[in-house]
Amino acid sequence: MKGQLLLHLLFQVFWVFVFADVWKVKVEHEMKALVSSCVVLPCSFQYPGTRQPSARTRGIWHKKDKWDDYVYSEDKTLIVDNFKGRTRLVGRLGALNCSLEIDEVKGHDNGPFCFRVELQTSEKDKYSFVDNCVHINMIEQASQPELHSDQAVQEGHPAIFRCSVRHTCPSYQPTLTWNHNGHNMMSFKDIGHGNWEVESILTFTPTKDDDHSDITCTVSYHGVRDKFAAIRPIFVKAEQTDVNHILIPVFCVLGAALLAGGLCFFIGKRCNATTAPTARYSCE
Ligand SMILES: *[C@@H]1O[C@H](CO)[C@@H](O)[C@H](O)[C@H]1NC(C)=O
């Protein structure tokens, strides 16, 4: 146990001195983005030496092939025209977070884009992470949501419908709406590698009127005018008729009573028929 602890400690020290004390960036090399919507490129970084506050850290995103083509810079005048007003650093540099948001994504925004950090401590403390850049694959056409439900639902019993979409724009999550009233629960989930999932769960109790109707889940993406819908027909199984609900218990009770009565009658008859005391005793 002690040895394990020591090993663990040694490893940590090793890690701090050998790996942490270097210029390093962590990004997703391939991202998907929906044209005209937004995309957030996750990014975190490290540098040698003492941690600097945000005010002393400058973050820049530039194109890989042209280091002077700034896609993002604190100084807006340095950003290339095509990206002016469309990029924002959503991560806090002081927290070593360099995540970049690109809004109103255009079909030719593919990149690759690289992060560059400049520390205001001395002239030397600058680094462009050109070995770890982000390439964006464009999605021209948004996809409809995925809708899961049972087609056959039971009248009078709560039915659950689940609708979800995946996207890469966590700053403006897509909204999901239903064409049917009910209890509605939305959730947003980070599913890793810059991908997110929005899910809406609709619960309602179907009536006869819902039979052969359509359940529709519609998604609306940030920046995209068209809406996309998934449609499922539902069939409502009628509730078991009231007659059965009453008749079955009634039959049960009646049957049991008849059986008991018959048994008693039969036994009583047998007991009466015999005069032997032993026989009467066994009947009791
Ligand atoms: C970086 O910042 C973004 C936006 O605030 C956040 O979603 C993300 O979780 C942060 N990443 C890390 C590694 O903390």
mmCIF file of C-alpha atoms and ligand atoms in Angstrom:
data_model
loop_
_atom_site.group_PDB
_atom_site.id
_atom_site.type_symbol
_atom_site.label_atom_id
_atom_site.label_comp_id
_atom_site.label_asym_id
_atom_site.label_seq_id
_atom_site.Cartn_x
_atom_site.Cartn_y
_atom_site.Cartn_z
ATOM 1 C CA MET A 1 0.000 0.000 0.000
ATOM 2 C CA LYS A 2 2.787 2.382 1.013
ATOM 3 C CA GLY A 3 4.766 1.410 -2.051
ATOM 4 C CA GLN A 4 1.786 2.096 -4.265
ATOM 5 C CA LEU A 5 1.341 5.519 -2.747
ATOM 6 C CA LEU A 6 4.993 6.324 -3.270
ATOM 7 C CA LEU A 7 4.806 5.181 -6.870
ATOM 8 C CA HIS A 8 1.754 7.317 -7.402
ATOM 9 C CA LEU A 9 3.518 10.328 -5.883
ATOM 10 C CA LEU A 10 6.594 9.757 -7.995
ATOM 11 C CA PHE A 11 4.465 9.527 -11.075
ATOM 12 C CA GLN A 12 2.755 12.804 -10.233
ATOM 13 C CA VAL A 13 6.073 14.589 -9.708
ATOM 14 C CA PHE A 14 7.325 13.100 -12.972
ATOM 15 C CA TRP A 15 4.164 14.290 -14.704
ATOM 16 C CA VAL A 16 4.438 17.837 -13.378
ATOM 17 C CA PHE A 17 8.100 18.220 -14.345
ATOM 18 C CA VAL A 18 8.183 16.382 -17.604
ATOM 19 C CA PHE A 19 4.777 16.866 -19.166
ATOM 20 C CA ALA A 20 2.998 19.783 -17.561
ATOM 21 C CA ASP A 21 5.870 22.218 -17.959
ATOM 22 C CA VAL A 22 5.565 22.475 -21.702
ATOM 23 C CA TRP A 23 3.546 24.299 -24.311
ATOM 24 C CA LYS A 24 0.598 22.082 -24.980
ATOM 25 C CA VAL A 25 -2.851 22.365 -26.477
ATOM 26 C CA LYS A 26 -5.799 19.985 -26.505
ATOM 27 C CA VAL A 27 -8.330 20.374 -29.308
ATOM 28 C CA GLU A 28 -10.597 18.184 -31.421
ATOM 29 C CA HIS A 29 -8.844 17.786 -34.744
ATOM 30 C CA GLU A 30 -12.086 17.162 -36.614
ATOM 31 C CA MET A 31 -15.279 19.008 -35.844
ATOM 32 C CA LYS A 32 -18.665 19.142 -37.532
ATOM 33 C CA ALA A 33 -20.494 22.410 -38.007
ATOM 34 C CA LEU A 34 -23.911 23.258 -39.365
ATOM 35 C CA VAL A 35 -23.735 25.964 -42.017
ATOM 36 C CA SER A 36 -25.269 29.301 -40.867
ATOM 37 C CA SER A 37 -25.482 28.038 -37.274
ATOM 38 C CA CYS A 38 -22.672 28.212 -34.721
ATOM 39 C CA VAL A 39 -19.874 25.895 -33.655
ATOM 40 C CA VAL A 40 -17.765 25.870 -30.506
ATOM 41 C CA LEU A 41 -14.267 24.421 -30.878
ATOM 42 C CA PRO A 42 -13.235 23.007 -27.479
ATOM 43 C CA CYS A 43 -9.687 23.977 -26.545
ATOM 44 C CA SER A 44 -7.490 23.906 -23.468
ATOM 45 C CA PHE A 45 -3.789 24.686 -23.203
ATOM 46 C CA GLN A 46 -0.733 24.730 -20.983
ATOM 47 C CA TYR A 47 2.448 26.755 -20.858
ATOM 48 C CA PRO A 48 5.653 26.517 -18.849
ATOM 49 C CA GLY A 49 6.232 28.776 -15.880
ATOM 50 C CA THR A 50 3.809 30.414 -13.496
ATOM 51 C CA ARG A 51 0.115 30.730 -14.282
ATOM 52 C CA GLN A 52 -0.844 34.137 -15.637
ATOM 53 C CA PRO A 53 -4.211 35.819 -15.142
ATOM 54 C CA SER A 54 -6.522 36.364 -18.120
ATOM 55 C CA ALA A 55 -5.431 39.999 -18.340
ATOM 56 C CA ARG A 56 -1.847 38.931 -19.046
ATOM 57 C CA THR A 57 -2.760 36.246 -21.528
ATOM 58 C CA ARG A 58 -3.616 36.930 -25.144
ATOM 59 C CA GLY A 59 -5.306 34.256 -27.177
ATOM 60 C CA ILE A 60 -5.364 34.243 -30.952
ATOM 61 C CA TRP A 61 -6.824 31.838 -33.446
ATOM 62 C CA HIS A 62 -5.329 31.867 -36.896
ATOM 63 C CA LYS A 63 -5.343 29.846 -40.076
ATOM 64 C CA LYS A 64 -2.807 27.059 -40.262
ATOM 65 C CA ASP A 65 -1.395 28.013 -43.646
ATOM 66 C CA LYS A 66 -1.376 31.779 -43.010
ATOM 67 C CA TRP A 67 -0.309 32.692 -39.486
ATOM 68 C CA ASP A 68 -1.223 36.336 -40.071
ATOM 69 C CA ASP A 69 -4.801 35.549 -40.989
ATOM 70 C CA TYR A 70 -6.408 36.002 -37.607
ATOM 71 C CA VAL A 71 -9.759 34.356 -37.194
ATOM 72 C CA TYR A 72 -9.978 35.609 -33.630
ATOM 73 C CA SER A 73 -8.013 38.253 -31.777
ATOM 74 C CA GLU A 74 -8.843 40.509 -28.849
ATOM 75 C CA ASP A 75 -7.974 43.384 -31.167
ATOM 76 C CA LYS A 76 -10.879 43.176 -33.591
ATOM 77 C CA THR A 77 -9.091 45.205 -36.265
ATOM 78 C CA LEU A 78 -6.599 42.363 -36.741
ATOM 79 C CA ILE A 79 -9.282 39.826 -37.649
ATOM 80 C CA VAL A 80 -9.639 39.043 -41.359
ATOM 81 C CA ASP A 81 -12.785 40.551 -42.856
ATOM 82 C CA ASN A 82 -14.456 37.236 -43.481
ATOM 83 C CA PHE A 83 -14.469 36.466 -39.740
ATOM 84 C CA LYS A 84 -15.064 39.941 -38.307
ATOM 85 C CA GLY A 85 -17.886 39.916 -35.764
ATOM 86 C CA ARG A 86 -18.372 36.154 -36.029
ATOM 87 C CA THR A 87 -15.827 34.787 -33.558
ATOM 88 C CA ARG A 88 -15.740 34.887 -29.777
ATOM 89 C CA LEU A 89 -13.507 33.288 -27.178
ATOM 90 C CA VAL A 90 -15.937 31.450 -24.905
ATOM 91 C CA GLY A 91 -13.206 29.943 -22.719
ATOM 92 C CA ARG A 92 -11.416 31.932 -20.021
ATOM 93 C CA LEU A 93 -7.703 32.187 -20.822
ATOM 94 C CA GLY A 94 -6.822 32.555 -17.133
ATOM 95 C CA ALA A 95 -8.397 29.133 -16.649
ATOM 96 C CA LEU A 96 -6.347 27.782 -19.593
ATOM 97 C CA ASN A 97 -9.496 27.468 -21.676
ATOM 98 C CA CYS A 98 -9.184 28.658 -25.276
ATOM 99 C CA SER A 99 -12.535 27.411 -26.658
ATOM 100 C CA LEU A 100 -13.605 29.381 -29.728
ATOM 101 C CA GLU A 101 -17.119 30.071 -30.967
ATOM 102 C CA ILE A 102 -17.698 30.711 -34.662
ATOM 103 C CA ASP A 103 -21.155 32.040 -35.438
ATOM 104 C CA GLU A 104 -23.013 32.250 -38.768
ATOM 105 C CA VAL A 105 -20.832 29.418 -40.035
ATOM 106 C CA LYS A 106 -20.072 29.661 -43.732
ATOM 107 C CA GLY A 107 -19.472 26.785 -46.098
ATOM 108 C CA HIS A 108 -15.797 27.695 -46.543
ATOM 109 C CA ASP A 109 -14.925 28.076 -42.828
ATOM 110 C CA ASN A 110 -13.196 24.688 -42.897
ATOM 111 C CA GLY A 111 -9.872 25.784 -41.442
ATOM 112 C CA PRO A 112 -7.671 24.295 -40.224
ATOM 113 C CA PHE A 113 -7.587 26.796 -37.370
ATOM 114 C CA CYS A 114 -4.823 26.887 -34.787
ATOM 115 C CA PHE A 115 -4.564 28.500 -31.376
ATOM 116 C CA ARG A 116 -1.781 30.865 -30.444
ATOM 117 C CA VAL A 117 -1.031 32.113 -26.953
ATOM 118 C CA GLU A 118 0.973 35.180 -26.044
ATOM 119 C CA LEU A 119 1.916 35.811 -22.429
ATOM 120 C CA GLN A 120 2.581 39.407 -21.476
ATOM 121 C CA THR A 121 5.575 38.482 -19.344
ATOM 122 C CA SER A 122 8.403 38.654 -21.851
ATOM 123 C CA GLU A 123 8.788 38.789 -25.606
ATOM 124 C CA LYS A 124 9.652 35.111 -25.816
ATOM 125 C CA ASP A 125 6.483 33.744 -24.319
ATOM 126 C CA LYS A 126 4.530 33.135 -27.474
ATOM 127 C CA TYR A 127 3.501 29.890 -28.992
ATOM 128 C CA SER A 128 1.449 28.824 -32.003
ATOM 129 C CA PHE A 129 0.159 25.294 -31.679
ATOM 130 C CA VAL A 130 0.330 24.571 -35.394
ATOM 131 C CA ASP A 131 0.707 20.826 -34.895
ATOM 132 C CA ASN A 132 -2.702 20.621 -33.259
ATOM 133 C CA CYS A 133 -5.224 22.476 -35.367
ATOM 134 C CA VAL A 134 -8.931 22.063 -35.955
ATOM 135 C CA HIS A 135 -10.465 21.127 -39.269
ATOM 136 C CA ILE A 136 -14.194 21.693 -39.671
ATOM 137 C CA ASN A 137 -16.441 19.469 -41.751
ATOM 138 C CA MET A 138 -19.470 21.375 -42.949
ATOM 139 C CA ILE A 139 -22.989 20.059 -42.704
ATOM 140 C CA GLU A 140 -24.971 21.864 -45.374
ATOM 141 C CA GLN A 141 -28.354 20.495 -44.464
ATOM 142 C CA ALA A 142 -29.572 20.188 -40.888
ATOM 143 C CA SER A 143 -30.984 16.831 -39.967
ATOM 144 C CA GLN A 144 -34.385 16.057 -38.544
ATOM 145 C CA PRO A 145 -34.564 14.928 -34.943
ATOM 146 C CA GLU A 146 -34.696 11.319 -33.874
ATOM 147 C CA LEU A 147 -38.069 10.395 -32.468
ATOM 148 C CA HIS A 148 -38.573 7.278 -30.381
ATOM 149 C CA SER A 149 -41.946 6.039 -29.284
ATOM 150 C CA ASP A 150 -44.189 3.017 -29.291
ATOM 151 C CA GLN A 151 -46.613 3.240 -32.181
ATOM 152 C CA ALA A 152 -49.317 1.481 -30.234
ATOM 153 C CA VAL A 153 -50.161 3.224 -27.012
ATOM 154 C CA GLN A 154 -52.778 2.413 -24.426
ATOM 155 C CA GLU A 155 -55.705 4.681 -23.827
ATOM 156 C CA GLY A 156 -55.696 6.098 -20.311
ATOM 157 C CA HIS A 157 -52.078 5.125 -19.625
ATOM 158 C CA PRO A 158 -49.221 7.682 -19.814
ATOM 159 C CA ALA A 159 -47.237 7.365 -23.051
ATOM 160 C CA ILE A 160 -43.633 8.530 -23.375
ATOM 161 C CA PHE A 161 -42.078 10.080 -26.487
ATOM 162 C CA ARG A 162 -38.387 10.826 -26.747
ATOM 163 C CA CYS A 163 -36.945 13.247 -29.288
ATOM 164 C CA SER A 164 -33.283 14.181 -29.669
ATOM 165 C CA VAL A 165 -30.744 15.940 -31.888
ATOM 166 C CA ARG A 166 -26.978 16.179 -31.854
ATOM 167 C CA HIS A 167 -25.095 19.376 -32.583
ATOM 168 C CA THR A 168 -21.880 21.305 -31.940
ATOM 169 C CA CYS A 169 -23.258 24.713 -30.876
ATOM 170 C CA PRO A 170 -23.575 24.655 -27.061
ATOM 171 C CA SER A 171 -23.803 28.458 -26.790
ATOM 172 C CA TYR A 172 -27.189 28.374 -28.524
ATOM 173 C CA GLN A 173 -28.792 24.994 -27.966
ATOM 174 C CA PRO A 174 -31.412 23.925 -30.533
ATOM 175 C CA THR A 175 -34.998 23.892 -29.307
ATOM 176 C CA LEU A 176 -37.350 20.936 -29.647
ATOM 177 C CA THR A 177 -41.107 21.413 -29.767
ATOM 178 C CA TRP A 178 -44.048 19.008 -29.908
ATOM 179 C CA ASN A 179 -47.423 19.231 -31.621
ATOM 180 C CA HIS A 180 -49.153 17.701 -28.591
ATOM 181 C CA ASN A 181 -49.674 19.036 -25.090
ATOM 182 C CA GLY A 182 -48.216 17.153 -22.185
ATOM 183 C CA HIS A 183 -45.464 17.152 -19.630
ATOM 184 C CA ASN A 184 -42.291 18.222 -21.380
ATOM 185 C CA MET A 185 -38.746 17.759 -20.084
ATOM 186 C CA MET A 186 -35.663 19.114 -21.895
ATOM 187 C CA SER A 187 -32.063 18.139 -21.212
ATOM 188 C CA PHE A 188 -28.679 19.110 -22.658
ATOM 189 C CA LYS A 189 -25.822 16.671 -22.548
ATOM 190 C CA ASP A 190 -22.140 16.984 -23.408
ATOM 191 C CA ILE A 191 -21.442 13.738 -25.270
ATOM 192 C CA GLY A 192 -17.753 14.445 -25.790
ATOM 193 C CA HIS A 193 -15.450 15.622 -28.581
ATOM 194 C CA GLY A 194 -17.342 18.890 -28.897
ATOM 195 C CA ASN A 195 -20.655 17.140 -29.567
ATOM 196 C CA TRP A 196 -23.838 17.827 -27.647
ATOM 197 C CA GLU A 197 -27.221 16.165 -27.441
ATOM 198 C CA VAL A 198 -30.499 17.894 -26.730
ATOM 199 C CA GLU A 199 -33.328 15.664 -25.661
ATOM 200 C CA SER A 200 -36.971 16.364 -25.025
ATOM 201 C CA ILE A 201 -39.232 13.857 -23.340
ATOM 202 C CA LEU A 202 -42.969 14.279 -23.763
ATOM 203 C CA THR A 203 -45.385 12.421 -21.520
ATOM 204 C CA PHE A 204 -49.134 12.492 -21.902
ATOM 205 C CA THR A 205 -52.117 10.242 -21.455
ATOM 206 C CA PRO A 206 -53.662 9.404 -24.830
ATOM 207 C CA THR A 207 -57.399 9.487 -25.392
ATOM 208 C CA LYS A 208 -59.549 8.011 -28.176
ATOM 209 C CA ASP A 209 -59.124 11.265 -30.126
ATOM 210 C CA ASP A 210 -55.391 10.618 -30.456
ATOM 211 C CA ASP A 211 -55.975 7.392 -32.376
ATOM 212 C CA HIS A 212 -54.514 7.522 -35.913
ATOM 213 C CA SER A 213 -53.044 10.947 -35.281
ATOM 214 C CA ASP A 214 -49.429 12.079 -35.775
ATOM 215 C CA ILE A 215 -46.924 13.008 -33.117
ATOM 216 C CA THR A 216 -44.485 15.591 -34.427
ATOM 217 C CA CYS A 217 -41.222 16.734 -32.904
ATOM 218 C CA THR A 218 -39.759 19.843 -34.533
ATOM 219 C CA VAL A 219 -36.212 21.100 -34.135
ATOM 220 C CA SER A 220 -35.135 24.677 -34.571
ATOM 221 C CA TYR A 221 -31.388 25.347 -34.839
ATOM 222 C CA HIS A 222 -29.749 28.645 -33.969
ATOM 223 C CA GLY A 223 -29.258 30.658 -37.143
ATOM 224 C CA VAL A 224 -31.188 28.271 -39.390
ATOM 225 C CA ARG A 225 -34.529 29.503 -40.707
ATOM 226 C CA ASP A 226 -35.969 26.159 -41.792
ATOM 227 C CA LYS A 227 -37.328 23.851 -39.160
ATOM 228 C CA PHE A 228 -36.980 20.092 -39.315
ATOM 229 C CA ALA A 229 -39.553 17.651 -38.047
ATOM 230 C CA ALA A 230 -39.861 13.966 -37.290
ATOM 231 C CA ILE A 231 -43.363 12.545 -37.531
ATOM 232 C CA ARG A 232 -44.760 9.291 -36.127
ATOM 233 C CA PRO A 233 -48.313 8.004 -36.348
ATOM 234 C CA ILE A 234 -49.820 6.690 -33.146
ATOM 235 C CA PHE A 235 -52.516 4.132 -32.642
ATOM 236 C CA VAL A 236 -54.427 4.128 -29.404
ATOM 237 C CA LYS A 237 -55.521 0.805 -28.045
ATOM 238 C CA ALA A 238 -58.906 1.231 -26.388
ATOM 239 C CA GLU A 239 -58.985 0.794 -22.670
ATOM 240 C CA GLN A 240 -60.406 -2.545 -21.512
ATOM 241 C CA THR A 241 -64.152 -2.064 -21.381
ATOM 242 C CA ASP A 242 -65.759 -1.310 -18.024
ATOM 243 C CA VAL A 243 -67.899 -4.454 -18.338
ATOM 244 C CA ASN A 244 -64.829 -6.651 -18.070
ATOM 245 C CA HIS A 245 -63.514 -4.667 -15.152
ATOM 246 C CA ILE A 246 -66.672 -5.359 -13.189
ATOM 247 C CA LEU A 247 -67.558 -8.780 -14.531
ATOM 248 C CA ILE A 248 -64.248 -10.498 -13.868
ATOM 249 C CA PRO A 249 -64.181 -9.797 -10.108
ATOM 250 C CA VAL A 250 -67.885 -10.554 -9.880
ATOM 251 C CA PHE A 251 -67.367 -13.915 -11.554
ATOM 252 C CA CYS A 252 -64.498 -14.664 -9.257
ATOM 253 C CA VAL A 253 -66.431 -13.927 -6.113
ATOM 254 C CA LEU A 254 -69.470 -15.776 -7.372
ATOM 255 C CA GLY A 255 -67.422 -18.755 -8.453
ATOM 256 C CA ALA A 256 -65.666 -18.958 -5.128
ATOM 257 C CA ALA A 257 -68.944 -18.694 -3.238
ATOM 258 C CA LEU A 258 -70.525 -21.385 -5.382
ATOM 259 C CA LEU A 259 -67.560 -23.681 -4.914
ATOM 260 C CA ALA A 260 -67.532 -23.169 -1.158
ATOM 261 C CA GLY A 261 -71.277 -23.600 -0.931
ATOM 262 C CA GLY A 262 -71.199 -26.730 -3.045
ATOM 263 C CA LEU A 263 -68.397 -28.190 -1.013
ATOM 264 C CA CYS A 264 -70.186 -27.526 2.252
ATOM 265 C CA PHE A 265 -73.393 -28.947 0.903
ATOM 266 C CA PHE A 266 -71.666 -32.082 -0.349
ATOM 267 C CA ILE A 267 -69.707 -32.600 2.876
ATOM 268 C CA GLY A 268 -72.716 -31.837 5.036
ATOM 269 C CA LYS A 269 -74.719 -34.409 3.151
ATOM 270 C CA ARG A 270 -71.987 -37.004 3.626
ATOM 271 C CA CYS A 271 -71.774 -36.197 7.326
ATOM 272 C CA ASN A 272 -75.479 -36.433 7.827
ATOM 273 C CA ALA A 273 -75.628 -39.724 5.954
ATOM 274 C CA THR A 274 -73.319 -41.454 8.365
ATOM 275 C CA THR A 275 -74.055 -42.005 12.039
ATOM 276 C CA ALA A 276 -70.628 -43.279 12.967
ATOM 277 C CA PRO A 277 -69.001 -40.875 15.453
ATOM 278 C CA THR A 278 -65.571 -41.282 13.840
ATOM 279 C CA ALA A 279 -66.932 -40.245 10.477
ATOM 280 C CA ARG A 280 -68.587 -37.154 11.962
ATOM 281 C CA TYR A 281 -65.369 -36.275 13.691
ATOM 282 C CA SER A 282 -63.379 -36.350 10.440
ATOM 283 C CA CYS A 283 -65.825 -33.948 8.907
ATOM 284 C CA GLU A 284 -65.283 -31.204 11.464
HETATM 285 C C1 LIG B 1 -14.099 25.803 -21.575
HETATM 286 O O1 LIG B 1 -15.126 26.775 -21.646
HETATM 287 C C2 LIG B 1 -16.308 26.331 -22.258
HETATM 288 C C3 LIG B 1 -17.244 27.528 -22.411
HETATM 289 O O2 LIG B 1 -17.418 28.206 -21.212
HETATM 290 C C4 LIG B 1 -16.905 25.215 -21.416
HETATM 291 O O3 LIG B 1 -18.080 24.740 -21.992
HETATM 292 C C5 LIG B 1 -15.891 24.092 -21.303
HETATM 293 O O4 LIG B 1 -16.388 23.093 -20.456
HETATM 294 C C6 LIG B 1 -14.565 24.605 -20.787
HETATM 295 N N1 LIG B 1 -13.589 23.515 -20.891
HETATM 296 C C7 LIG B 1 -12.887 23.066 -19.852
HETATM 297 C C8 LIG B 1 -11.930 21.982 -20.159
HETATM 298 O O5 LIG B 1 -13.038 23.509 -18.737
#
